[in-house]
Tab-separated table of C-alpha atoms and ligand atoms in Angstrom:
chain	number	residue	atom	x	y	z
A	30	ASP	CA	-15.730	-13.195	-14.888
A	31	MET	CA	-15.240	-15.590	-11.975
A	32	VAL	CA	-13.172	-18.104	-13.912
A	33	THR	CA	-10.130	-16.234	-15.232
A	34	PRO	CA	-7.471	-15.892	-12.510
A	35	MET	CA	-7.339	-12.399	-11.112
A	36	SER	CA	-4.646	-10.413	-9.327
A	37	ILE	CA	-5.169	-7.317	-7.250
A	38	VAL	CA	-1.952	-5.370	-6.731
A	39	ILE	CA	-1.963	-2.640	-4.084
A	40	PHE	CA	0.775	-0.007	-4.468
A	41	GLY	CA	1.331	1.705	-1.148
A	42	ALA	CA	0.288	-1.446	0.689
A	43	THR	CA	1.962	-0.435	3.947
A	44	GLY	CA	-0.005	2.820	4.083
A	45	ASP	CA	-2.989	3.974	6.033
A	46	LEU	CA	-5.590	3.649	3.282
A	47	ALA	CA	-4.618	0.037	2.600
A	48	LYS	CA	-5.050	-0.771	6.249
A	49	LYS	CA	-8.262	1.186	6.845
A	50	LYS	CA	-10.115	0.546	3.617
A	51	LEU	CA	-8.454	-1.530	0.904
A	52	TYR	CA	-7.734	-4.874	2.573
A	53	PRO	CA	-11.118	-4.902	4.366
A	54	ALA	CA	-12.931	-4.064	1.110
A	55	VAL	CA	-11.216	-6.833	-0.860
A	56	TYR	CA	-11.974	-9.336	1.915
A	57	GLN	CA	-15.650	-8.356	1.909
A	58	LEU	CA	-15.934	-8.913	-1.836
A	59	MET	CA	-14.160	-12.279	-1.714
A	60	PHE	CA	-15.698	-13.697	1.463
A	61	GLY	CA	-17.613	-11.296	3.677
A	62	CYS	CA	-20.557	-9.467	2.142
A	63	PRO	CA	-23.960	-10.933	1.262
A	64	GLY	CA	-23.746	-12.735	-2.060
A	65	ALA	CA	-19.931	-13.113	-1.815
A	66	PRO	CA	-17.862	-14.101	-3.670
A	67	LEU	CA	-18.293	-11.101	-5.911
A	68	VAL	CA	-14.710	-11.419	-7.063
A	69	PRO	CA	-13.018	-14.853	-7.304
A	70	GLN	CA	-12.025	-16.272	-3.916
A	71	ASN	CA	-8.754	-17.409	-5.384
A	72	ALA	CA	-7.815	-13.871	-6.434
A	73	ASN	CA	-4.204	-13.019	-5.588
A	74	VAL	CA	-3.921	-9.979	-3.369
A	75	VAL	CA	-0.414	-8.614	-3.728
A	76	GLY	CA	0.857	-5.754	-1.609
A	77	TYR	CA	3.668	-3.706	-3.149
A	78	GLY	CA	5.961	-1.485	-1.121
A	79	ARG	CA	9.435	-0.015	-1.161
A	80	SER	CA	10.951	-1.827	1.800
A	81	PRO	CA	11.018	-5.569	2.339
A	82	VAL	CA	8.827	-6.793	5.211
A	83	ALA	CA	8.162	-10.161	6.794
A	84	LEU	CA	4.817	-11.303	5.370
A	85	ASP	CA	3.377	-12.337	8.740
A	86	ASP	CA	4.192	-8.995	10.352
A	87	PHE	CA	2.841	-7.129	7.368
A	88	LEU	CA	-0.451	-9.036	7.361
A	89	ALA	CA	-0.846	-8.780	11.126
A	90	LYS	CA	-0.536	-5.028	10.866
A	91	GLN	CA	-2.281	-4.180	7.598
A	92	CYS	CA	-5.141	-6.665	7.907
A	93	VAL	CA	-6.217	-5.840	11.481
A	94	ASN	CA	-9.415	-4.347	10.141
A	95	VAL	CA	-10.291	-7.458	8.153
A	96	LYS	CA	-12.973	-9.156	10.232
A	97	GLY	CA	-14.825	-12.362	9.469
A	98	GLY	CA	-14.875	-16.119	9.678
A	99	GLN	CA	-12.834	-16.734	6.545
A	100	LYS	CA	-9.944	-14.432	7.366
A	101	GLU	CA	-7.406	-17.312	7.425
A	102	LYS	CA	-8.418	-18.332	3.915
A	103	PHE	CA	-8.119	-14.737	2.762
A	104	LEU	CA	-4.664	-14.281	4.265
A	105	LYS	CA	-3.461	-17.319	2.313
A	106	GLN	CA	-4.289	-15.391	-0.867
A	107	CYS	CA	-2.176	-12.416	0.225
A	108	SER	CA	1.491	-11.865	-0.544
A	109	PHE	CA	3.936	-8.977	-0.495
A	110	PHE	CA	6.415	-7.825	-3.115
A	111	SER	CA	9.007	-5.169	-2.396
A	112	GLY	CA	10.846	-2.985	-4.829
A	113	PRO	CA	11.393	0.581	-5.967
A	114	TYR	CA	8.522	2.279	-7.768
A	115	ASP	CA	10.580	3.470	-10.709
A	116	SER	CA	12.633	0.471	-11.754
A	117	PRO	CA	11.406	-1.603	-14.708
A	118	ASP	CA	13.406	-4.565	-13.364
A	119	SER	CA	11.433	-4.606	-10.222
A	120	TYR	CA	8.202	-4.791	-12.238
A	121	LYS	CA	9.611	-7.682	-14.229
A	122	GLY	CA	10.042	-9.387	-10.878
A	123	LEU	CA	6.475	-8.493	-9.957
A	124	HIS	CA	5.297	-9.897	-13.271
A	125	GLU	CA	7.095	-13.205	-12.586
A	126	HIS	CA	5.608	-13.303	-9.099
A	127	LEU	CA	2.117	-12.759	-10.516
A	128	LEU	CA	2.561	-15.326	-13.317
A	129	LYS	CA	3.426	-17.950	-10.734
A	130	LEU	CA	0.323	-17.155	-8.703
A	131	GLU	CA	-1.915	-16.973	-11.762
A	132	GLY	CA	-0.733	-20.241	-13.282
A	133	GLY	CA	0.909	-18.732	-16.357
A	134	GLY	CA	-2.117	-18.461	-18.670
A	135	LYS	CA	-4.657	-15.715	-19.263
A	136	ALA	CA	-5.239	-13.538	-16.198
A	137	ASN	CA	-6.848	-10.209	-15.269
A	138	ARG	CA	-4.938	-7.604	-13.297
A	139	LEU	CA	-6.134	-4.702	-11.222
A	140	PHE	CA	-3.579	-2.219	-9.904
A	141	PHE	CA	-4.562	0.112	-7.075
A	142	PHE	CA	-2.521	3.345	-6.781
A	143	SER	CA	-2.460	4.347	-3.128
A	144	ILE	CA	0.705	6.380	-3.675
A	145	PRO	CA	1.690	10.049	-4.081
A	146	PRO	CA	0.920	11.454	-7.541
A	147	GLN	CA	4.570	12.406	-8.117
A	148	ILE	CA	5.329	8.717	-8.727
A	149	PHE	CA	2.134	7.865	-10.673
A	150	GLY	CA	3.944	8.442	-13.942
A	151	ASP	CA	6.789	6.005	-13.234
A	152	VAL	CA	4.429	3.323	-12.025
A	153	VAL	CA	2.155	3.648	-15.051
A	154	LYS	CA	5.154	3.334	-17.379
A	155	CYS	CA	6.578	0.316	-15.598
A	156	ILE	CA	3.247	-1.519	-15.542
A	157	HIS	CA	2.877	-0.846	-19.219
A	158	THR	CA	6.298	-2.151	-20.186
A	159	SER	CA	6.631	-5.004	-17.735
A	160	ALA	CA	3.539	-6.061	-15.838
A	161	LYS	CA	0.458	-5.975	-18.064
A	162	ALA	CA	-2.034	-8.822	-17.801
A	163	PRO	CA	-0.966	-11.909	-19.792
A	164	GLY	CA	-2.928	-13.913	-22.361
A	165	GLY	CA	-5.318	-11.142	-23.405
A	166	GLY	CA	-6.715	-10.552	-19.909
A	167	TRP	CA	-7.618	-7.007	-18.879
A	168	THR	CA	-5.347	-4.540	-17.077
A	169	ARG	CA	-7.126	-1.856	-15.058
A	170	LEU	CA	-5.686	0.949	-12.946
A	171	ILE	CA	-7.537	2.388	-9.967
A	172	LEU	CA	-6.162	5.833	-9.184
A	173	GLU	CA	-6.668	7.588	-5.870
A	174	LYS	CA	-6.640	11.389	-5.494
A	175	PRO	CA	-5.061	13.920	-5.553
A	176	PHE	CA	-5.232	14.137	-9.318
A	177	GLY	CA	-2.779	17.005	-9.465
A	178	ARG	CA	-2.982	20.269	-7.561
A	179	ASP	CA	-4.102	22.582	-10.349
A	180	SER	CA	-4.889	22.593	-14.071
A	181	ALA	CA	-1.270	22.309	-15.211
A	182	SER	CA	-0.215	19.483	-12.906
A	183	PHE	CA	-3.364	17.534	-13.752
A	184	ALA	CA	-2.715	17.941	-17.470
A	185	GLU	CA	0.781	16.552	-16.973
A	186	LEU	CA	-0.506	13.591	-14.984
A	187	ASP	CA	-3.253	12.940	-17.481
A	188	ALA	CA	-0.862	13.057	-20.420
A	189	CYS	CA	1.297	10.341	-18.906
A	190	THR	CA	-1.595	7.976	-18.127
A	191	SER	CA	-3.479	8.551	-21.369
A	192	LYS	CA	-0.387	7.903	-23.478
A	193	LEU	CA	-0.187	4.331	-22.260
A	194	PHE	CA	-3.688	3.341	-21.172
A	195	THR	CA	-7.139	4.101	-22.559
A	196	GLU	CA	-9.759	5.944	-20.529
A	197	ASP	CA	-11.636	2.605	-20.228
A	198	GLU	CA	-8.676	1.114	-18.389
A	199	ILE	CA	-8.359	3.986	-15.905
A	200	PHE	CA	-10.627	4.176	-12.872
A	201	ARG	CA	-10.201	7.408	-10.881
A	202	ILE	CA	-11.803	7.061	-7.489
A	203	ASP	CA	-13.828	9.605	-5.653
A	204	HIS	CA	-15.113	7.545	-2.777
A	205	TYR	CA	-18.051	9.930	-2.257
A	206	LEU	CA	-19.519	8.470	-5.452
A	207	GLY	CA	-19.725	5.131	-3.662
A	208	LYS	CA	-21.815	6.464	-0.761
A	209	GLU	CA	-25.441	5.316	-0.655
A	210	ILE	CA	-27.038	8.754	-0.380
A	211	VAL	CA	-24.941	10.150	-3.198
A	212	LEU	CA	-25.960	7.213	-5.393
A	213	ASN	CA	-29.532	7.825	-4.331
A	214	ILE	CA	-29.539	11.270	-5.969
A	215	GLN	CA	-29.935	9.617	-9.372
A	216	ALA	CA	-32.604	7.230	-8.128
A	217	MET	CA	-34.567	10.073	-6.536
A	218	ARG	CA	-34.366	12.357	-9.527
A	219	PHE	CA	-34.811	9.876	-12.353
A	220	GLY	CA	-36.828	7.098	-10.712
A	221	ASN	CA	-39.668	9.310	-9.454
A	222	GLN	CA	-42.220	11.596	-11.044
A	223	ILE	CA	-42.220	14.585	-8.711
A	224	PHE	CA	-38.655	15.593	-7.847
A	225	GLU	CA	-37.448	16.424	-11.323
A	226	SER	CA	-40.439	18.738	-11.864
A	227	PHE	CA	-39.284	21.152	-9.174
A	228	TRP	CA	-35.530	20.601	-9.661
A	229	ASN	CA	-34.810	24.057	-11.095
A	230	LYS	CA	-34.443	27.791	-10.501
A	231	GLU	CA	-38.215	28.369	-10.541
A	232	HIS	CA	-38.580	26.328	-7.366
A	233	ILE	CA	-35.192	26.089	-5.702
A	234	ARG	CA	-33.732	29.084	-3.925
A	235	SER	CA	-30.393	27.684	-2.793
A	236	VAL	CA	-28.433	24.473	-2.436
A	237	GLN	CA	-25.931	23.769	0.331
A	238	ILE	CA	-23.419	20.938	0.207
A	239	VAL	CA	-21.902	20.481	3.624
A	240	PHE	CA	-18.991	18.488	5.043
A	241	LYS	CA	-18.087	18.695	8.733
A	242	GLU	CA	-15.493	16.742	10.674
A	243	ASP	CA	-14.919	16.784	14.420
A	244	LEU	CA	-11.279	15.769	14.045
A	245	GLY	CA	-8.221	17.888	13.423
A	246	THR	CA	-5.347	16.857	11.193
A	247	GLY	CA	-3.772	14.654	13.890
A	248	GLY	CA	-0.168	14.248	12.692
A	249	ARG	CA	-1.263	14.317	9.050
A	250	GLY	CA	-0.917	18.087	9.060
A	251	GLY	CA	2.212	18.131	6.917
A	252	TYR	CA	0.311	16.421	4.128
A	253	PHE	CA	-2.818	18.477	4.674
A	254	ASP	CA	-0.894	21.727	4.572
A	255	GLN	CA	0.065	20.987	0.962
A	256	SER	CA	-3.567	20.922	-0.054
A	257	GLY	CA	-5.904	22.695	2.367
A	258	ILE	CA	-9.601	21.982	2.750
A	259	ILE	CA	-10.557	23.174	-0.749
A	260	ARG	CA	-8.305	20.654	-2.517
A	261	ASP	CA	-8.884	17.976	0.121
A	262	ILE	CA	-12.694	17.972	0.129
A	263	MET	CA	-14.292	20.484	-2.240
A	264	GLN	CA	-12.630	20.178	-5.623
A	265	ASN	CA	-13.349	16.445	-5.509
A	266	HIS	CA	-15.958	15.102	-3.066
A	267	LEU	CA	-18.332	18.064	-2.783
A	268	LEU	CA	-18.017	18.945	-6.445
A	269	GLN	CA	-18.977	15.369	-7.391
A	270	VAL	CA	-22.068	15.652	-5.214
A	271	LEU	CA	-22.886	18.974	-6.851
A	272	ILE	CA	-22.526	17.411	-10.292
A	273	TRP	CA	-24.956	14.575	-9.512
A	274	LEU	CA	-27.423	17.136	-8.138
A	275	ALA	CA	-27.190	19.583	-10.990
A	276	MET	CA	-26.518	17.584	-14.165
A	277	GLU	CA	-29.093	16.934	-16.872
A	278	PRO	CA	-30.388	13.359	-17.165
A	279	PRO	CA	-27.883	11.177	-19.056
A	280	ALA	CA	-29.144	9.325	-22.121
A	281	LYS	CA	-28.107	6.065	-20.464
A	282	TYR	CA	-26.591	5.054	-17.150
A	283	ASP	CA	-23.199	4.191	-18.644
A	284	ARG	CA	-19.727	5.698	-18.450
A	285	LYS	CA	-19.915	7.632	-21.700
A	286	SER	CA	-23.381	9.180	-21.315
A	287	VAL	CA	-22.817	10.024	-17.656
A	288	ALA	CA	-19.406	11.593	-18.364
A	289	GLU	CA	-20.919	13.667	-21.160
A	290	GLN	CA	-23.544	15.227	-18.889
A	291	LYS	CA	-21.108	15.696	-16.028
A	292	VAL	CA	-18.730	17.665	-18.232
A	293	LYS	CA	-21.600	19.686	-19.653
A	294	VAL	CA	-22.813	20.966	-16.300
A	295	LEU	CA	-19.246	21.799	-15.219
A	296	LYS	CA	-18.759	23.849	-18.366
A	297	ALA	CA	-21.609	26.085	-17.187
A	298	ILE	CA	-19.779	26.953	-13.937
A	299	PRO	CA	-17.514	30.028	-14.052
A	300	PRO	CA	-14.200	30.013	-12.145
A	301	LEU	CA	-14.560	30.691	-8.424
A	302	LYS	CA	-13.841	34.142	-7.073
A	303	MET	CA	-12.145	35.240	-3.909
A	304	LYS	CA	-15.061	37.518	-3.085
A	305	ASP	CA	-17.351	34.445	-2.937
A	306	THR	CA	-15.018	32.583	-0.589
A	307	PHE	CA	-14.767	32.402	3.195
A	308	LEU	CA	-11.678	30.882	4.840
A	309	GLY	CA	-11.085	29.667	8.387
A	310	GLN	CA	-8.533	27.724	10.425
A	311	PHE	CA	-9.114	25.959	13.727
A	312	GLY	CA	-7.301	27.154	16.825
A	313	LYS	CA	-6.862	25.411	20.142
A	314	ASN	CA	-9.691	25.062	22.597
A	315	THR	CA	-10.208	23.941	26.160
A	316	TRP	CA	-13.489	22.893	27.684
A	317	GLU	CA	-14.882	21.138	30.706
A	318	CYS	CA	-16.420	17.694	30.202
A	319	SER	CA	-19.003	16.060	32.443
A	320	GLY	CA	-17.370	15.154	35.728
A	321	GLY	CA	-15.318	18.329	35.701
A	322	LYS	CA	-12.464	16.938	33.585
A	323	VAL	CA	-10.799	19.541	31.435
A	324	HIS	CA	-10.281	18.619	27.795
A	325	GLN	CA	-7.834	20.398	25.565
A	326	GLU	CA	-7.598	20.224	21.787
A	327	PRO	CA	-4.558	21.685	20.011
A	328	GLY	CA	-4.963	24.170	17.186
A	329	TYR	CA	-3.903	23.483	13.605
A	330	LEU	CA	-0.650	25.408	14.076
A	331	ASP	CA	0.177	23.349	17.175
A	332	ASP	CA	0.538	20.235	14.972
A	333	GLU	CA	4.312	19.770	14.713
A	334	THR	CA	4.065	18.586	11.119
A	335	VAL	CA	2.477	21.913	10.076
A	336	PRO	CA	4.877	24.702	8.983
A	337	ALA	CA	4.978	27.566	11.484
A	338	GLY	CA	2.677	30.443	10.637
A	339	SER	CA	0.760	28.478	8.013
A	340	ARG	CA	-2.426	30.152	6.793
A	341	CYS	CA	-3.721	26.977	5.223
A	342	PRO	CA	-7.534	26.907	5.431
A	343	THR	CA	-9.058	24.038	7.396
A	344	TYR	CA	-12.495	25.542	6.767
A	345	ALA	CA	-13.962	27.068	3.648
A	346	GLY	CA	-17.252	28.320	2.316
A	347	VAL	CA	-17.456	28.795	-1.433
A	348	VAL	CA	-20.384	29.912	-3.570
A	349	LEU	CA	-20.705	28.576	-7.117
A	350	GLU	CA	-23.063	29.598	-9.875
A	351	ILE	CA	-24.288	27.465	-12.725
A	352	ASN	CA	-25.058	29.520	-15.794
A	353	ASN	CA	-27.576	27.378	-17.594
A	354	ALA	CA	-31.330	27.374	-18.138
A	355	ARG	CA	-32.028	25.136	-15.184
A	356	TRP	CA	-29.924	26.856	-12.507
A	357	LYS	CA	-29.113	30.466	-13.416
A	358	GLY	CA	-29.255	32.602	-10.258
A	359	VAL	CA	-29.378	29.735	-7.737
A	360	PRO	CA	-26.421	29.923	-5.314
A	361	PHE	CA	-24.697	26.604	-4.579
A	362	LEU	CA	-22.865	26.988	-1.273
A	363	MET	CA	-20.226	24.404	-0.458
A	364	ARG	CA	-18.891	24.470	3.046
A	365	ALA	CA	-16.373	22.123	4.549
A	366	GLY	CA	-14.305	22.084	7.692
A	367	LYS	CA	-12.187	20.094	10.080
A	368	GLY	CA	-12.071	20.626	13.843
A	369	LEU	CA	-15.786	21.362	14.066
A	370	ASP	CA	-18.541	20.208	16.448
A	371	GLU	CA	-19.676	17.066	14.607
A	372	ARG	CA	-18.979	14.612	11.790
A	373	MET	CA	-21.664	15.177	9.224
A	374	ALA	CA	-22.199	15.513	5.503
A	375	GLU	CA	-25.444	16.610	3.873
A	376	VAL	CA	-27.131	18.317	0.968
A	377	ARG	CA	-29.731	20.922	1.914
A	378	ILE	CA	-32.083	22.195	-0.779
A	379	THR	CA	-34.144	25.237	0.180
A	380	PHE	CA	-37.222	26.103	-1.851
A	381	LYS	CA	-38.379	29.457	-3.179
A	382	PRO	CA	-41.387	31.152	-1.626
A	383	GLN	CA	-44.231	31.431	-4.117
A	384	SER	CA	-46.755	34.300	-4.334
A	385	PHE	CA	-49.589	32.261	-2.841
A	386	ASN	CA	-47.499	31.658	0.300
A	387	SER	CA	-48.646	35.081	1.537
A	388	ILE	CA	-51.963	33.413	2.439
A	389	ILE	CA	-50.259	31.206	5.020
A	390	PRO	CA	-46.706	32.468	5.589
A	391	GLY	CA	-43.984	30.380	7.163
A	392	ASP	CA	-40.506	28.921	6.724
A	393	SER	CA	-39.344	27.659	3.341
A	394	ASN	CA	-39.580	23.991	2.491
A	395	GLU	CA	-36.307	22.125	2.725
A	396	LEU	CA	-35.234	18.782	1.345
A	397	VAL	CA	-32.226	17.325	3.104
A	398	LEU	CA	-30.147	14.366	1.942
A	399	ARG	CA	-28.004	13.300	4.865
A	400	ILE	CA	-24.951	11.497	3.528
A	401	GLN	CA	-23.548	10.648	6.963
A	402	PRO	CA	-23.891	9.644	9.715
A	403	ASP	CA	-27.249	7.793	9.757
A	404	GLU	CA	-28.193	8.087	6.090
A	405	ALA	CA	-31.554	9.776	5.660
A	406	VAL	CA	-33.706	11.811	3.322
A	407	TYR	CA	-36.063	14.235	5.024
A	408	PHE	CA	-38.361	16.995	3.956
A	409	LYS	CA	-39.447	19.984	5.981
A	410	TYR	CA	-42.806	21.507	5.109
A	411	LEU	CA	-45.620	23.474	6.747
A	412	ASN	CA	-48.507	21.561	8.206
A	413	LYS	CA	-51.629	22.890	9.899
A	414	VAL	CA	-51.361	22.664	13.666
A	415	PRO	CA	-54.490	20.820	14.846
A	416	GLY	CA	-56.818	23.301	16.543
A	417	TRP	CA	-59.256	26.161	15.899
A	418	ASP	CA	-57.028	28.401	13.826
A	419	PRO	CA	-57.049	27.251	10.173
A	420	LYS	CA	-54.116	29.533	9.354
A	421	ARG	CA	-51.771	28.313	12.047
A	422	ALA	CA	-49.184	26.079	10.418
A	423	ALA	CA	-45.847	24.817	11.694
A	424	PRO	CA	-42.912	23.091	10.030
A	425	VAL	CA	-42.922	19.306	10.345
A	426	VAL	CA	-40.567	16.674	9.015
A	427	MET	CA	-41.284	13.826	6.623
A	428	ASP	CA	-38.457	11.524	7.451
A	429	MET	CA	-37.085	8.592	5.484
A	430	SER	CA	-34.274	7.202	7.552
A	431	TYR	CA	-32.444	4.188	6.218
A	432	THR	CA	-32.472	2.252	9.461
A	433	LYS	CA	-36.275	2.502	9.533
A	434	SER	CA	-36.993	1.896	5.853
A	435	PHE	CA	-34.279	-0.675	5.203
A	436	PRO	CA	-33.727	-2.457	8.512
A	437	ASP	CA	-30.824	-4.938	8.614
A	438	ILE	CA	-29.745	-4.125	5.100
A	439	TYR	CA	-26.046	-4.453	4.230
A	440	VAL	CA	-24.546	-1.060	3.432
A	441	ALA	CA	-21.253	-1.667	1.656
A	442	ASP	CA	-18.267	0.570	2.206
A	443	ALA	CA	-17.599	2.873	-0.733
A	444	TYR	CA	-14.309	1.099	-1.514
A	445	GLU	CA	-16.070	-2.263	-1.917
A	446	ARG	CA	-18.225	-0.816	-4.651
A	447	MET	CA	-15.210	0.802	-6.294
A	448	PHE	CA	-13.229	-2.476	-6.445
A	449	LEU	CA	-16.268	-4.390	-7.615
A	450	ASN	CA	-17.170	-1.932	-10.362
A	451	THR	CA	-13.584	-1.906	-11.580
A	452	ALA	CA	-13.550	-5.699	-11.706
A	453	LYS	CA	-16.778	-5.549	-13.719
A	454	GLY	CA	-15.395	-2.823	-15.975
A	455	ASP	CA	-18.213	-0.445	-15.029
A	456	GLY	CA	-16.765	3.072	-15.076
A	457	SER	CA	-19.981	5.035	-14.557
A	458	LEU	CA	-19.084	5.915	-10.951
A	459	PHE	CA	-15.533	7.012	-11.656
A	460	VAL	CA	-14.149	10.430	-12.463
A	461	GLY	CA	-13.395	11.102	-16.108
A	462	SER	CA	-10.419	13.034	-17.427
A	463	GLY	CA	-12.702	15.609	-19.080
A	464	GLU	CA	-14.430	16.258	-15.762
A	465	LEU	CA	-11.134	16.856	-14.025
A	466	THR	CA	-10.007	19.321	-16.656
A	467	GLU	CA	-13.209	21.288	-16.005
A	468	ALA	CA	-13.040	20.867	-12.227
A	469	TRP	CA	-9.518	22.304	-12.183
A	470	ARG	CA	-10.543	25.125	-14.516
A	471	ILE	CA	-13.145	26.148	-11.936
A	472	PHE	CA	-10.854	25.907	-8.912
A	473	THR	CA	-7.350	26.775	-10.129
A	474	PRO	CA	-7.571	30.606	-10.237
A	475	LEU	CA	-8.920	30.747	-6.679
A	476	LEU	CA	-6.360	28.249	-5.388
A	477	HIS	CA	-3.502	30.104	-7.033
A	478	GLU	CA	-4.721	33.373	-5.544
A	479	ILE	CA	-4.903	31.813	-2.066
A	480	ASP	CA	-1.444	30.240	-2.472
A	481	ALA	CA	0.061	33.541	-3.626
A	482	LYS	CA	-1.690	36.088	-1.397
A	483	ARG	CA	-2.048	33.904	1.706
A	484	PRO	CA	-5.181	35.665	2.999
A	485	GLU	CA	-5.603	35.441	6.743
A	486	PRO	CA	-8.182	32.813	7.704
A	487	VAL	CA	-10.698	33.422	10.510
A	488	ILE	CA	-9.448	31.439	13.505
A	489	TYR	CA	-12.225	29.400	15.138
A	490	PRO	CA	-11.975	27.419	18.351
A	491	PHE	CA	-11.722	23.649	17.825
A	492	GLY	CA	-15.224	22.177	18.153
A	493	ALA	CA	-17.089	25.259	16.892
A	494	ARG	CA	-20.262	24.907	14.834
A	495	ALA	CA	-18.753	27.316	12.251
A	496	PRO	CA	-16.202	30.153	12.270
A	497	ALA	CA	-17.483	33.560	13.382
A	498	GLY	CA	-18.770	35.443	10.355
A	499	MET	CA	-19.706	32.381	8.313
A	500	ASP	CA	-23.451	32.770	8.986
A	501	GLU	CA	-23.270	36.368	7.767
A	502	PHE	CA	-21.304	35.283	4.689
A	503	ALA	CA	-24.034	32.736	3.823
A	504	ALA	CA	-26.760	35.307	4.522
A	505	LYS	CA	-25.357	37.541	1.745
A	506	TYR	CA	-26.567	34.863	-0.686
A	507	GLY	CA	-29.930	34.511	1.052
A	508	ILE	CA	-28.840	31.311	2.770
A	509	THR	CA	-29.564	30.420	6.383
A	510	MET	CA	-27.230	27.805	7.804
A	511	ALA	CA	-29.157	25.209	9.795
A	512	LYS	CA	-27.961	24.838	13.337
A	513	SER	CA	-28.148	21.091	13.741
A	514	TRP	CA	-30.247	18.038	13.090
A	515	GLU	CA	-31.554	18.171	16.671
A	516	GLU	CA	-32.789	21.709	16.223
A	517	PHE	CA	-34.659	20.473	13.214
A	518	LEU	CA	-36.389	17.705	15.122
A	519	VAL	CA	-37.848	20.265	17.506
A	520	PHE	CA	-40.492	20.806	14.853
A	521	ASN	CA	-41.721	17.276	15.317
A	522	LYS	CA	-42.026	17.504	19.090
B	648	BG6	C1	-10.563	12.141	2.324
B	648	BG6	C2	-9.838	13.339	2.877
B	648	BG6	O1	-10.590	12.194	0.942
B	648	BG6	O2	-11.883	12.113	2.825
B	648	BG6	C3	-9.837	13.315	4.388
B	648	BG6	O3	-8.512	13.363	2.404
B	648	BG6	C4	-11.253	13.152	4.916
B	648	BG6	O4	-9.260	14.497	4.911
B	648	BG6	C5	-11.975	11.994	4.225
B	648	BG6	O5	-11.174	12.900	6.304
B	648	BG6	C6	-13.441	11.972	4.607
B	648	BG6	O6	-14.036	10.789	4.139
B	648	BG6	P1	-15.348	10.234	4.837
B	648	BG6	O7	-15.728	9.051	4.009
B	648	BG6	O8	-14.976	9.887	6.247
B	648	BG6	O9	-16.359	11.341	4.800
């Protein structure tokens, strides 16, 4: 609907996410991306924050990452409204402010929650009583994680949102669901003939879902320490990737059918166990760069915002099982860490040797979906090495890299898709309440055990490929951790 006036309200507008992702994404949809405008160019973009700020200073700071020829026009659509998060009066003021911008008739309103979950409840209530869209327009809430920190806190959060808004009005973001390669899982599985025929325990030996970051917690350690890597990355992002990989085909590609299948596959996953978990924490490291300069990286505990002696994991490996006909017995290894050697996320599917492979033995086939950087899908298989020996085969790579196959194509940031889909009312890429109940059921016992027993993590030097002992942990499940993408390419040389 490009005619009805629309307002986008960003709670937490002075924060980091607004600056890095939200303002740039809204600009792209209004003015910047191919085919724009995808939302009306006269949409009102209203930042909301606790303390009053001068609009010019606010925009100069929070819109530095907005880049493009129509930035001036965009900034004219932006305003700021300050007030407490828990006072209905303040939301009445916001409502008046919005009515003025919208012209007083029917309007649609989208509220983005980039705020701590402790205040979600107040904000939801105040919107409901004082700031809902006028004239029969829609009101939609985009919620950003964390959605609680365990089963009980999620249930509490969910009760307060579901009392006042329907599931169709609530859009819970997991930005991994907006990444091209993650979206491609459905296209690969359900748009082709071959993949789905080997997508099961008969053919697949293991699945790895990997997240690596080469940064520490850089001053954000106080926040991170409250969650740890399992809550920060696994319970949400990696689990969503696992769901797309493992779920049964939905009847249709809509919110309801997708949510149904997502919940169903989660129900087949038993709660995680400590014995299937590996924990690590990065320590400081010093190394020599080219030119002889010495570089030093502090350890997690050296971050002043981190409580002394914290055992919070910055690295984890966790093995999940899925007890259904398709997957029984296939280990799904999630591993995620900060302070490692590279920034990378991928899915690595390793295939099962078959009896006839004894004729020409060699490494297992692997299908890799590289989420980032440099999106790619590649497949490792054995190929005869040209020459006299008919039995001599070596692994080669069939490589579909996005830059080669889709040159010059516009790859939208995940947040652009999330805003756009919310504006369209398409909830198929958002996280349902039923899914979260299941996700927390799977993770809560392990998280509570870690919180209570504080097991000692393996300290690894900042910049390591993995903590010592992680390869052996994976090997217990028959999984070999790949060394790097470069090592892989050796096969093609
Ligand atoms: C966020 C986490 O959800 O995802 C961060 O809180 C992490 O710790 C980030 O850095 C990673 O996102 P991306 O898109 O850079 O992989």
